[in-house]
Tab-separated table of C-alpha atoms in Angstrom:
chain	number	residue	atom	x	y	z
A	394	UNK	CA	-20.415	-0.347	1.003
A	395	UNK	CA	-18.932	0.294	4.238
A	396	UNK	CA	-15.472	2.671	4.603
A	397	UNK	CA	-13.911	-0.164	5.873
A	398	UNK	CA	-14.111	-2.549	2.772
A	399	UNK	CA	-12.970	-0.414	0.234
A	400	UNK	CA	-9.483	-1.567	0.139
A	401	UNK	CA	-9.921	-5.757	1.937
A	402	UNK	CA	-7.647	-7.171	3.615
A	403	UNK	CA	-7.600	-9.453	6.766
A	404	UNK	CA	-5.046	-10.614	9.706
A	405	UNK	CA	-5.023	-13.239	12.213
A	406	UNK	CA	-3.202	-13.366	15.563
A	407	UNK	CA	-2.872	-17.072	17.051
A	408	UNK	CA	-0.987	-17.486	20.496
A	409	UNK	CA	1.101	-20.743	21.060
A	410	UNK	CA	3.690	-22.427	23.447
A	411	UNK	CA	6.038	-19.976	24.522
A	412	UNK	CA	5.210	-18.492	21.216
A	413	UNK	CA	2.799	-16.191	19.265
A	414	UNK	CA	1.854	-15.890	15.176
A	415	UNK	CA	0.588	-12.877	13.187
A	416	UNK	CA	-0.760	-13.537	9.564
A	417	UNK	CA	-2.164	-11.667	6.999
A	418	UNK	CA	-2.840	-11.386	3.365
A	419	UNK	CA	-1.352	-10.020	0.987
A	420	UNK	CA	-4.373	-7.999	-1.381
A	421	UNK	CA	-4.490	-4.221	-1.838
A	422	UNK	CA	-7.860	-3.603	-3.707
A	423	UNK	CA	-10.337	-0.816	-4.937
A	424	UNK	CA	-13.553	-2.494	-4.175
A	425	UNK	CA	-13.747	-5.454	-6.544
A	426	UNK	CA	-10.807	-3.901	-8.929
A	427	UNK	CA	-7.258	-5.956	-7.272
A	428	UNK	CA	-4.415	-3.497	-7.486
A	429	UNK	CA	-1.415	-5.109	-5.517
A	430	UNK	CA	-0.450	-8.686	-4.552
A	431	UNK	CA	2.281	-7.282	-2.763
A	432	UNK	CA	1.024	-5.266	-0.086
A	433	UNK	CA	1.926	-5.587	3.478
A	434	UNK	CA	-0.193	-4.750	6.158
A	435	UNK	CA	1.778	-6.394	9.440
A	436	UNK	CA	4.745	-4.244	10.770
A	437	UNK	CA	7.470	-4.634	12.703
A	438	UNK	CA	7.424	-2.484	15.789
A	439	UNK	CA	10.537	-4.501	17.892
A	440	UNK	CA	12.096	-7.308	17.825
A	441	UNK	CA	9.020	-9.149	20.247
A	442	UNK	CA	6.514	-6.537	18.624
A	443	UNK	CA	4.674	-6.950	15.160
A	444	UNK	CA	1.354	-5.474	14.418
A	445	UNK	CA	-1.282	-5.407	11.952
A	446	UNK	CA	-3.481	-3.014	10.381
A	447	UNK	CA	-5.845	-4.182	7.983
A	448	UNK	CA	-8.548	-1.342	6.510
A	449	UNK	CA	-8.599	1.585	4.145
A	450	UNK	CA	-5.053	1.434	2.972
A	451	UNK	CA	-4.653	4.924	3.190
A	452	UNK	CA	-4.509	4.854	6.913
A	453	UNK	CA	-2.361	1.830	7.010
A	454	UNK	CA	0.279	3.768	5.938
A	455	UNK	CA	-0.566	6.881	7.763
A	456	UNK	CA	-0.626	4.466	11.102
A	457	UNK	CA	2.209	2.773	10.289
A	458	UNK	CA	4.504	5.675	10.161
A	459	UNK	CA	2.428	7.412	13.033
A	460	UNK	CA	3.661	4.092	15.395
A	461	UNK	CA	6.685	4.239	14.085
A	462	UNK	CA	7.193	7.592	14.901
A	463	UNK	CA	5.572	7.043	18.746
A	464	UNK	CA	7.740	4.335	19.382
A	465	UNK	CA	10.996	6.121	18.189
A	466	UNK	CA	9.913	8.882	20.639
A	467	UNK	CA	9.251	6.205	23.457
A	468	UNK	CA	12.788	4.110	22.876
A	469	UNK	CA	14.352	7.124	23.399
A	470	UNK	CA	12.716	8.948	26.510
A	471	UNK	CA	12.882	5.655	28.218
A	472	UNK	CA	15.906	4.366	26.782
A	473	UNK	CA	14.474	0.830	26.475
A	474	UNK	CA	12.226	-1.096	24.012
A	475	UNK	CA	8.832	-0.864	24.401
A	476	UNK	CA	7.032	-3.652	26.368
A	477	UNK	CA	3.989	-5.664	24.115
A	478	UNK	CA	1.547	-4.648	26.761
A	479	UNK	CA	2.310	-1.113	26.738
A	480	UNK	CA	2.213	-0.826	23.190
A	481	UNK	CA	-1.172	-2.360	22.926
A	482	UNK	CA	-2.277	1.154	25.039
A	483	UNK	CA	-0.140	2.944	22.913
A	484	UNK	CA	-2.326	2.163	19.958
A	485	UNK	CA	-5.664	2.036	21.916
A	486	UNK	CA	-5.141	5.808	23.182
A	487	UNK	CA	-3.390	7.044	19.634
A	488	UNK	CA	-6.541	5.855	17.712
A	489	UNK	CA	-9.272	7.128	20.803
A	490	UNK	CA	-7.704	10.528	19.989
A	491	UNK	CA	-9.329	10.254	16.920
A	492	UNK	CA	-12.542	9.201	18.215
A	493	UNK	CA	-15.022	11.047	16.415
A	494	UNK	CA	-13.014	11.333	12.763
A	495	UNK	CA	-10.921	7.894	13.411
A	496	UNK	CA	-8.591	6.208	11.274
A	497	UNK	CA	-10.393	2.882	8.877
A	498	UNK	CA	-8.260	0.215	10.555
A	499	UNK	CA	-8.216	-2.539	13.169
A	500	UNK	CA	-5.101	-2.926	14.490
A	501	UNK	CA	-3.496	-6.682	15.798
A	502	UNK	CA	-0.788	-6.942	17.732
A	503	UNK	CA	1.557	-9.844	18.731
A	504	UNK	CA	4.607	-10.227	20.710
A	505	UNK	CA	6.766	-11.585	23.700
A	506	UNK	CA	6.628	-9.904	27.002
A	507	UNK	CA	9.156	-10.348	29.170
A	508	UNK	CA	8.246	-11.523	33.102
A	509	UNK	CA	10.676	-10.957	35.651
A	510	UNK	CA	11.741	-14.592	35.807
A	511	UNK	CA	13.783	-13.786	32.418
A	512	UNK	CA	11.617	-15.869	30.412
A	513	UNK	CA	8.729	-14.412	27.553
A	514	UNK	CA	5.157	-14.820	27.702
A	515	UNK	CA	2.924	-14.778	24.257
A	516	UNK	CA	0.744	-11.689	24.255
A	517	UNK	CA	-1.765	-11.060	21.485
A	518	UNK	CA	-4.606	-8.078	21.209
A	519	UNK	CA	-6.730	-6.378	18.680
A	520	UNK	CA	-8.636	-3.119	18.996
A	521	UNK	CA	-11.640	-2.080	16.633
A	522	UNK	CA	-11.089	1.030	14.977
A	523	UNK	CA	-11.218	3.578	17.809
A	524	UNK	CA	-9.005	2.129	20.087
A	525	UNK	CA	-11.412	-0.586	21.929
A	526	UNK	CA	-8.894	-3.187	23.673
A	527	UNK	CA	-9.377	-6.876	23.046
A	528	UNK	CA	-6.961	-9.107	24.928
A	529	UNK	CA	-7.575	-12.540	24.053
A	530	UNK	CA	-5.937	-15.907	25.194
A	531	UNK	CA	-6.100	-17.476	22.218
A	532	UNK	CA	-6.640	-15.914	18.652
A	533	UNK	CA	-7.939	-12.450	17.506
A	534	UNK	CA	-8.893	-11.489	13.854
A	535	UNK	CA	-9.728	-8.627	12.014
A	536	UNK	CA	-10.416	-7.821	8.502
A	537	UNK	CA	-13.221	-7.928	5.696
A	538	UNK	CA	-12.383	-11.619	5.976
A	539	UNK	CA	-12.953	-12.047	9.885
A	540	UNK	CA	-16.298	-13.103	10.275
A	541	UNK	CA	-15.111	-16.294	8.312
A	542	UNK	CA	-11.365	-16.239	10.480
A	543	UNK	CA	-13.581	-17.080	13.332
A	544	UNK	CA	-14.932	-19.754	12.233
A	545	UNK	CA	-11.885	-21.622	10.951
A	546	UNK	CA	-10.073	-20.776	13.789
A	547	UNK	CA	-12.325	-21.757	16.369
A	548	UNK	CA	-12.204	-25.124	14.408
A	549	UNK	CA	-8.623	-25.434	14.028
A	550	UNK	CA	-6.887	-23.637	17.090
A	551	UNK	CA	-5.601	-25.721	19.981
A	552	UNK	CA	-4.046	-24.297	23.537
A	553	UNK	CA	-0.550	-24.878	23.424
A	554	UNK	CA	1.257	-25.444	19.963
A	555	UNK	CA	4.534	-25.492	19.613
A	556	UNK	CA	6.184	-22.846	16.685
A	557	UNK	CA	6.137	-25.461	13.362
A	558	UNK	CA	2.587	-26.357	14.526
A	559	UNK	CA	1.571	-22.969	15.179
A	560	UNK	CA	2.868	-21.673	11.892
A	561	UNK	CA	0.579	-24.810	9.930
A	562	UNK	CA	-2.819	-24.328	12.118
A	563	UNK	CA	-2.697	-20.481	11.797
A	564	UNK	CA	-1.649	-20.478	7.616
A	565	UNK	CA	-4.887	-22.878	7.318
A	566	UNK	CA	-6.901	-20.733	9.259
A	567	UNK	CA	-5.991	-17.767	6.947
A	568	UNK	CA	-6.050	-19.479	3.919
A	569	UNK	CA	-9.263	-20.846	3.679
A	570	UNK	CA	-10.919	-17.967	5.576
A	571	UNK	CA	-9.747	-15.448	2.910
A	572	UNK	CA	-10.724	-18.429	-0.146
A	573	UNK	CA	-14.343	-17.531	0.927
A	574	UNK	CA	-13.712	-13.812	0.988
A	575	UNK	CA	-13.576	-11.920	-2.530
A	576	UNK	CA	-11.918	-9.001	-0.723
A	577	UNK	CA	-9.001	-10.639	0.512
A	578	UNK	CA	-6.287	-13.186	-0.536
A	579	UNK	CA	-4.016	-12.997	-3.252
A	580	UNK	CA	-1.137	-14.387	-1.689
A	581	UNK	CA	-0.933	-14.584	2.720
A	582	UNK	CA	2.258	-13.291	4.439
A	583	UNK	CA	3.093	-15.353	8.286
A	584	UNK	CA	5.100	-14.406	11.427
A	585	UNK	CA	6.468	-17.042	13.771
A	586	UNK	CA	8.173	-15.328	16.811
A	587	UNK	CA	10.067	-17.448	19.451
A	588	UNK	CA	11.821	-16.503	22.007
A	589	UNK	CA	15.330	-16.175	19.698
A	590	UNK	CA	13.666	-16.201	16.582
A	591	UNK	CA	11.615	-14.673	13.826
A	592	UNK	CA	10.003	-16.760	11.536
A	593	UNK	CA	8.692	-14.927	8.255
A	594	UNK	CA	7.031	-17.429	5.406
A	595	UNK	CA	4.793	-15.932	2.568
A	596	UNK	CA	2.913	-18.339	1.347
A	597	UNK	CA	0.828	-18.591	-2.348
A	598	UNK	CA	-2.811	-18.462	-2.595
A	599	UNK	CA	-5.312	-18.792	-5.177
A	600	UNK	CA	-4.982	-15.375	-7.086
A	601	UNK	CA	-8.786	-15.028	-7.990
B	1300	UNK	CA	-12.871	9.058	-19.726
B	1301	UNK	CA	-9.378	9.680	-18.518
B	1302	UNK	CA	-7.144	6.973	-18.383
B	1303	UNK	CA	-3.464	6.731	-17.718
B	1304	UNK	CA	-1.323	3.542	-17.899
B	1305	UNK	CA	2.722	2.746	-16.539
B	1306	UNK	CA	4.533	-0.354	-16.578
B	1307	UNK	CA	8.232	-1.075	-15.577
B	1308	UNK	CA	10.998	-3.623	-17.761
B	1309	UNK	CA	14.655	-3.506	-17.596
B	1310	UNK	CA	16.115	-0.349	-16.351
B	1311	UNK	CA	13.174	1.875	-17.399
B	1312	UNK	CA	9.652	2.930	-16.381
B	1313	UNK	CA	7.095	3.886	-19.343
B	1314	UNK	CA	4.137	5.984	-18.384
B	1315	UNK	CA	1.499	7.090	-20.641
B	1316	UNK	CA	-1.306	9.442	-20.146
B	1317	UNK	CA	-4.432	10.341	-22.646
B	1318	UNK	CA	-4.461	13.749	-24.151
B	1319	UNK	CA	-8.285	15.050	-23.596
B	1320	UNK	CA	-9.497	17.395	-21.494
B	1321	UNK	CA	-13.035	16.941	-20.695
B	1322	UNK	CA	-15.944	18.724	-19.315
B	1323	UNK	CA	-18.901	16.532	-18.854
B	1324	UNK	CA	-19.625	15.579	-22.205
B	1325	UNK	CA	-17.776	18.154	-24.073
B	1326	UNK	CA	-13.698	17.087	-25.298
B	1327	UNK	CA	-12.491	21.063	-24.147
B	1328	UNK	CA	-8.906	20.355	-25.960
B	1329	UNK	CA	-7.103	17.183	-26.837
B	1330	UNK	CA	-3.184	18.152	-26.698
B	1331	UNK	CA	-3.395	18.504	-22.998
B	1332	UNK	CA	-0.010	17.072	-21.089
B	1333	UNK	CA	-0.820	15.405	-18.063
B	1334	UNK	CA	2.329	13.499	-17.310
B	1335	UNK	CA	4.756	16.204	-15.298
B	1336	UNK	CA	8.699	16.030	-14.766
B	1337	UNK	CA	9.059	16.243	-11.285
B	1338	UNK	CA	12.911	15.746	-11.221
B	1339	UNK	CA	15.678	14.896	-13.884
B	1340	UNK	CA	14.582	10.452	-13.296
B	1341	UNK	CA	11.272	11.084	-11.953
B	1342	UNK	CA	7.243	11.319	-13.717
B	1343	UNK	CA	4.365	11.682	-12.430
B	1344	UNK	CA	1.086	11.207	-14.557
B	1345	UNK	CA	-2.417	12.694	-12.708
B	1346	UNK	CA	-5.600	12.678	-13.011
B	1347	UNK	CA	-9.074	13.396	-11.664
B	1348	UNK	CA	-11.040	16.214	-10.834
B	1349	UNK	CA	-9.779	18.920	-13.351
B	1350	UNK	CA	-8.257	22.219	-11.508
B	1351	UNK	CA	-7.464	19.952	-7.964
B	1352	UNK	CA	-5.168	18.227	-11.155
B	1353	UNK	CA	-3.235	21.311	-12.504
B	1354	UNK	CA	-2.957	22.509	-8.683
B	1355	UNK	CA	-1.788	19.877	-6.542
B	1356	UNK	CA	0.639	18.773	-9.421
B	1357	UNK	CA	2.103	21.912	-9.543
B	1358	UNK	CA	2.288	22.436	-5.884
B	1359	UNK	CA	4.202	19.085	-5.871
B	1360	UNK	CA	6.706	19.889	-8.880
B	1361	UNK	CA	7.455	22.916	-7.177
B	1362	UNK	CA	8.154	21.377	-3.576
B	1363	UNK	CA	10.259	18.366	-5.428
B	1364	UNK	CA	12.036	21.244	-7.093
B	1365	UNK	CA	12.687	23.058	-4.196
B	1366	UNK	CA	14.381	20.315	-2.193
B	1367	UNK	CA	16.452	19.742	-5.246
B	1368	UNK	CA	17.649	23.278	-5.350
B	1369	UNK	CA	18.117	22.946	-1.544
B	1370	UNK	CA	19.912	19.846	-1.324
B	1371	UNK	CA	22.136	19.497	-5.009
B	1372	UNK	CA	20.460	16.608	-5.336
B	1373	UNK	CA	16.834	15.253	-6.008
B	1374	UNK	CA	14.552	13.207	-3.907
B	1375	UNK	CA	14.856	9.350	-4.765
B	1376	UNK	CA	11.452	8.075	-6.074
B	1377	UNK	CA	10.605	6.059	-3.061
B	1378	UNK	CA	10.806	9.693	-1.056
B	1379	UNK	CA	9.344	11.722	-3.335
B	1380	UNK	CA	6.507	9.357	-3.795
B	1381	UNK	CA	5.808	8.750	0.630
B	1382	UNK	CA	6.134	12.710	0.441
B	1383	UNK	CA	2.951	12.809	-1.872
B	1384	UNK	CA	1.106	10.213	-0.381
B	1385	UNK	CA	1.251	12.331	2.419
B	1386	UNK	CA	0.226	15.365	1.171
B	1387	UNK	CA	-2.578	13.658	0.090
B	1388	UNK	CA	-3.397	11.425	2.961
B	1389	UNK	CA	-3.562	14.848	4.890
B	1390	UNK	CA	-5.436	16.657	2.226
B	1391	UNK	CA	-7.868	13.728	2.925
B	1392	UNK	CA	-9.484	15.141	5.979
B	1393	UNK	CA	-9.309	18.436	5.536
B	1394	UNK	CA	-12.243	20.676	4.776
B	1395	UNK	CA	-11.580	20.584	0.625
B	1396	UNK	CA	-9.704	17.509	-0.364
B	1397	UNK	CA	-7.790	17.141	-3.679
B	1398	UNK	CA	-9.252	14.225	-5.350
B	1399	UNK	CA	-6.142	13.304	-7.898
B	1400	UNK	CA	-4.896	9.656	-9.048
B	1401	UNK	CA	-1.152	9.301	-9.518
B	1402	UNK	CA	1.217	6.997	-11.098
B	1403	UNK	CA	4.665	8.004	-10.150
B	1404	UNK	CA	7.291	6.202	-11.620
B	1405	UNK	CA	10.894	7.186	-11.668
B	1406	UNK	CA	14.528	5.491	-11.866
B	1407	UNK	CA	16.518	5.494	-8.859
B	1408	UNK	CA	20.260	6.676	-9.931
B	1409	UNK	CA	21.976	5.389	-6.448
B	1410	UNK	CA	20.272	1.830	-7.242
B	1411	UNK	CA	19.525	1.497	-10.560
B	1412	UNK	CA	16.627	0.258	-10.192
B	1413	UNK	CA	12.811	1.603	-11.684
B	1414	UNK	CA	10.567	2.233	-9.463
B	1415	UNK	CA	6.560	2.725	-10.049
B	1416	UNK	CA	4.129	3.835	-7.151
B	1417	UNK	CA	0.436	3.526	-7.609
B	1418	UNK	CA	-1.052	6.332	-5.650
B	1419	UNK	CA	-5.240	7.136	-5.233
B	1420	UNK	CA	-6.985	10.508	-4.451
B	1421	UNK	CA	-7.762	8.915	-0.777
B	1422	UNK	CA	-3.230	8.639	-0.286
B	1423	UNK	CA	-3.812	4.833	-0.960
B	1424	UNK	CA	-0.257	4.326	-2.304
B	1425	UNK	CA	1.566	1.026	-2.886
B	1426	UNK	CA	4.464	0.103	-5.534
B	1427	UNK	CA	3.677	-1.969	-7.976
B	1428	UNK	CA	5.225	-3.658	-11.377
B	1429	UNK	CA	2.389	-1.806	-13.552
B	1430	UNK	CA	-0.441	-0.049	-12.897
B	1431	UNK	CA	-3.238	1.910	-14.442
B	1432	UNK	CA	-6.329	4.413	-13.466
B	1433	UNK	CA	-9.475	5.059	-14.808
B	1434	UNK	CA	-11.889	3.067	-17.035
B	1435	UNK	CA	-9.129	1.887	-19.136
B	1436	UNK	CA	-7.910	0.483	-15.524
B	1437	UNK	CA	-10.632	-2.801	-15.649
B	1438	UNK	CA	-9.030	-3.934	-19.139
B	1439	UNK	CA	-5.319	-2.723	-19.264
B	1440	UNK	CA	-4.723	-4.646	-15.207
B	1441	UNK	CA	-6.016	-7.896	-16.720
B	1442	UNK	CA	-4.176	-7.959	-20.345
B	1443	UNK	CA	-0.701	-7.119	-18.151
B	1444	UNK	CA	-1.365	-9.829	-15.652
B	1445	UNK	CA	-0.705	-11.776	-18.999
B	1446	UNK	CA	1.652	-10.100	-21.430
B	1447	UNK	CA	3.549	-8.090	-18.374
B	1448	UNK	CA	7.619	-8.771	-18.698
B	1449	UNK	CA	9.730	-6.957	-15.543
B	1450	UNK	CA	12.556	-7.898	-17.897
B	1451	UNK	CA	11.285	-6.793	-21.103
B	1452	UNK	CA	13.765	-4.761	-23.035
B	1453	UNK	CA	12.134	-1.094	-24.185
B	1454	UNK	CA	10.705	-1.885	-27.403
B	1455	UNK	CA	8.859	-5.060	-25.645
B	1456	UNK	CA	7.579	-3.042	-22.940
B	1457	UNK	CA	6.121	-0.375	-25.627
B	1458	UNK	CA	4.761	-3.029	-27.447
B	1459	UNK	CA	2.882	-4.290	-24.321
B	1460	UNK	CA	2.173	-0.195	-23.839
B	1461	UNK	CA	0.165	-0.328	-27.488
B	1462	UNK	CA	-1.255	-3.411	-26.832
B	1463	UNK	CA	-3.092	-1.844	-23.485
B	1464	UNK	CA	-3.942	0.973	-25.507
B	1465	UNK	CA	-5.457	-0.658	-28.578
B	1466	UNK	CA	-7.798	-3.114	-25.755
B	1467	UNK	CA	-9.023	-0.159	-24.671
B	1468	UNK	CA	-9.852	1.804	-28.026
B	1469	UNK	CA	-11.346	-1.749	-28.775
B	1470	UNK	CA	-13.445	-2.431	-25.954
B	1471	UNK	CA	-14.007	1.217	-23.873
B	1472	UNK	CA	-17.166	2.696	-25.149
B	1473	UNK	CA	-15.609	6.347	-23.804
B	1474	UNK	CA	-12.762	5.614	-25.443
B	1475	UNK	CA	-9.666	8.485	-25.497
B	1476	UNK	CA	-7.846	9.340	-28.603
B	1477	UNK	CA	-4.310	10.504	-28.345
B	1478	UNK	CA	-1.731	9.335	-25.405
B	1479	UNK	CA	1.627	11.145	-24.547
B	1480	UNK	CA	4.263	8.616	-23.776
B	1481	UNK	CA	7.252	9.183	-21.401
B	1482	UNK	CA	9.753	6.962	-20.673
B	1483	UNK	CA	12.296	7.439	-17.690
B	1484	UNK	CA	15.336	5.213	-17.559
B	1485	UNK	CA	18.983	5.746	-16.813
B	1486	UNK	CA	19.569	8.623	-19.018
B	1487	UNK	CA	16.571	10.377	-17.792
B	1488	UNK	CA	13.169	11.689	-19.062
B	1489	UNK	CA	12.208	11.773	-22.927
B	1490	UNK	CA	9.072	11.362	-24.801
B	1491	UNK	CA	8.454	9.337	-27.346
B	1492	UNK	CA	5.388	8.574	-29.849
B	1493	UNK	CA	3.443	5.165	-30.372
């Protein structure tokens, strides 16, 4: 049993029309044993920023607070928020620093970048757990559940969805991805964000 | 095997903790306190591999006592309990881990609210409405899932306490024999017996 599964856990990263979504469960586990249906694994980093870490819980929280402290330290040397893009390297090089004793996790990010028109672009990237980048154009997923995320969502994902649409395609995807996995579920947690808005559901899942 | 339980109601936390102190097959002593007053509202029941126990929950008591000294007043649960996930998330990767499971529960004066955190040897931590280690973990989760109340007066929520422990003396084939019972509420920490 791999490092990686002891705690499950999965999340989901779905880009839209002029807006992005970031889902994950809600299941904190020890192996088969469910602990918490209550545990959040996606972060707010800014306003345009969330991420997700799903892995060994342990380093959820120790990333978590690690980013949080990085991006403190960032806001204030450059006295602006951090852009999406740079973030994503932000996590890539602060988990390739551990590179041969990393941190159990495989982060998602999505967010809003701003282009010099004025306007925001959706942005969406993963890494695996030392700091690989993945920028993808349409979804990403990660988790003990992912194998069966990629499925759904290569079934259900279309180019261009507008937020409400967004929000039902990607709560699908994660719902019946994590119904086949026995490490994940327990509840599923979503994140809309528009251009002047957050959108934050939790929705209720089977809880076996 | 060692087993410790803690479930929250109304205004209070309960936490309970066997009373044996084993070495492989052999019950060493079975008075043995393993539920520790870290502040005035806050307990901490531990367990795991005996000595890392005794150490890192005195090294903790001591620290949470310190800041208390230094400050007038003591860390709020949610605090204390981030600052001991962290000492164990860094203990983690070092060259001798401590491998201890904690159930910190405490009652935060400022919001009067009770607080439990379940916390693992790996600093897995998250906060939850009851929670249990060991064996007695697989039977005491389930029978909460159904008989848990978050607004249970006291005498409900020690009720639901004996009821955990009686599934396990039932069903456990290792089964412990004595439990210490704290309870921290408003008022602070007291023991009480079953």
């Amino acid at each position: 049993m791999s490092i990686m599964d002891q705690n499950g856990g999965s999340v989901i990263a779905m880009v839209g029309k002029d807006c992005v979504a970031i889902a994950s469960d809600l299941r904190l586990g020890n192996q088969a044993l469910g602990v918490s249906s209550n545990f959040q694994k996606i972060f707010p980093v800014t306003d345009r920023i969330y991420l997700g870490l799903p892995g060994l819980a342990t380093d959820v929280t120790t990333l978590k607070e690690r980013f949080r402290f990085r991006v403190n330290m960032y806001t204030i040397k450059e006295e602006r928020e951090i852009e999406p893009e740079t973030f994503a390297h932000l996590v890539s090089s602060t988990l390739y620093e551990h590179r041969f004793g990393p941190y159990f996790c495989e982060p998602v990010m999505a967010g809003l970048s701003k282009t010099p028109s004025g306007g925001y672009k959706p942005f969406i990237a993963a890494t695996d757990l030392i700091g690989c980048l993945n920028f993808a154009k349409d979804f990403v997923v990660a988790g003990t559940a992912s194998e069966k995320l990629f499925g759904v969502a290569e079934g259900l994902w279309e180019p261009d969805l507008e937020p409400e649409d967004l929000f039902e395609t990607i709560s699908q995807t994660l719902m019946n991805a994590v119904d086949r996995d026995a490490y994940s579920g327990w509840g599923c947690v979503v994140h809309v964000l528009t251009k002047d808005k957050v959108i934050t559901r939790t929705l209720k899942g089977r809880m076996d | 095997m060692e087993t410790s339980f803690a479930i929250t109601g109304k205004g209070y936390v309960i936490v309970a903790a066997d009373t044996t102190s084993a070495r492989s097959i052999i019950k060493m002593k079975s008075d043995e306190d393993k539920i520790k007053t870290l502040s005035p509202h806050l307990l901490m029941a531990y367990s795991g591999e005996p000595g890392d126990t005794v150490q890192f929950a005195e090294y903790v008591e001591r620290n949470i006592r310190l800041y208390h000294i230094r400050n007038l007043y003591a860390l709020r649960p949610s605090a204390s309990a981030a600052w001991i996930r962290r000492a164990l998330a860094t203990s983690l990767r070092s060259r001798k881990p401590y491998s201890v499971n904690l159930l910190v529960g405490g009652y935060d004066t400022s919001e009067h609210t009770p607080h439990l955190y379940w916390i693992d040897y790996l600093g897995t931590m998250s906060e939850v409405p009851f929670g249990a280690h060991g064996y007695g973990a697989y039977f005491a989760l389930s029978l909460l899932d159904r008989y848990h109340d978050p607004e249970a007066p006291l005498e409900e929520g020690l009720a639901t306490l004996r009821r955990c422990i009686d599934e396990v003396s039932k069903r456990l084939v290792v089964t412990p024999g004595k439990y210490k019972v704290k309870i921290v509420d408003k008022d602070g920490v007291r023991e009480v017996e079953l």
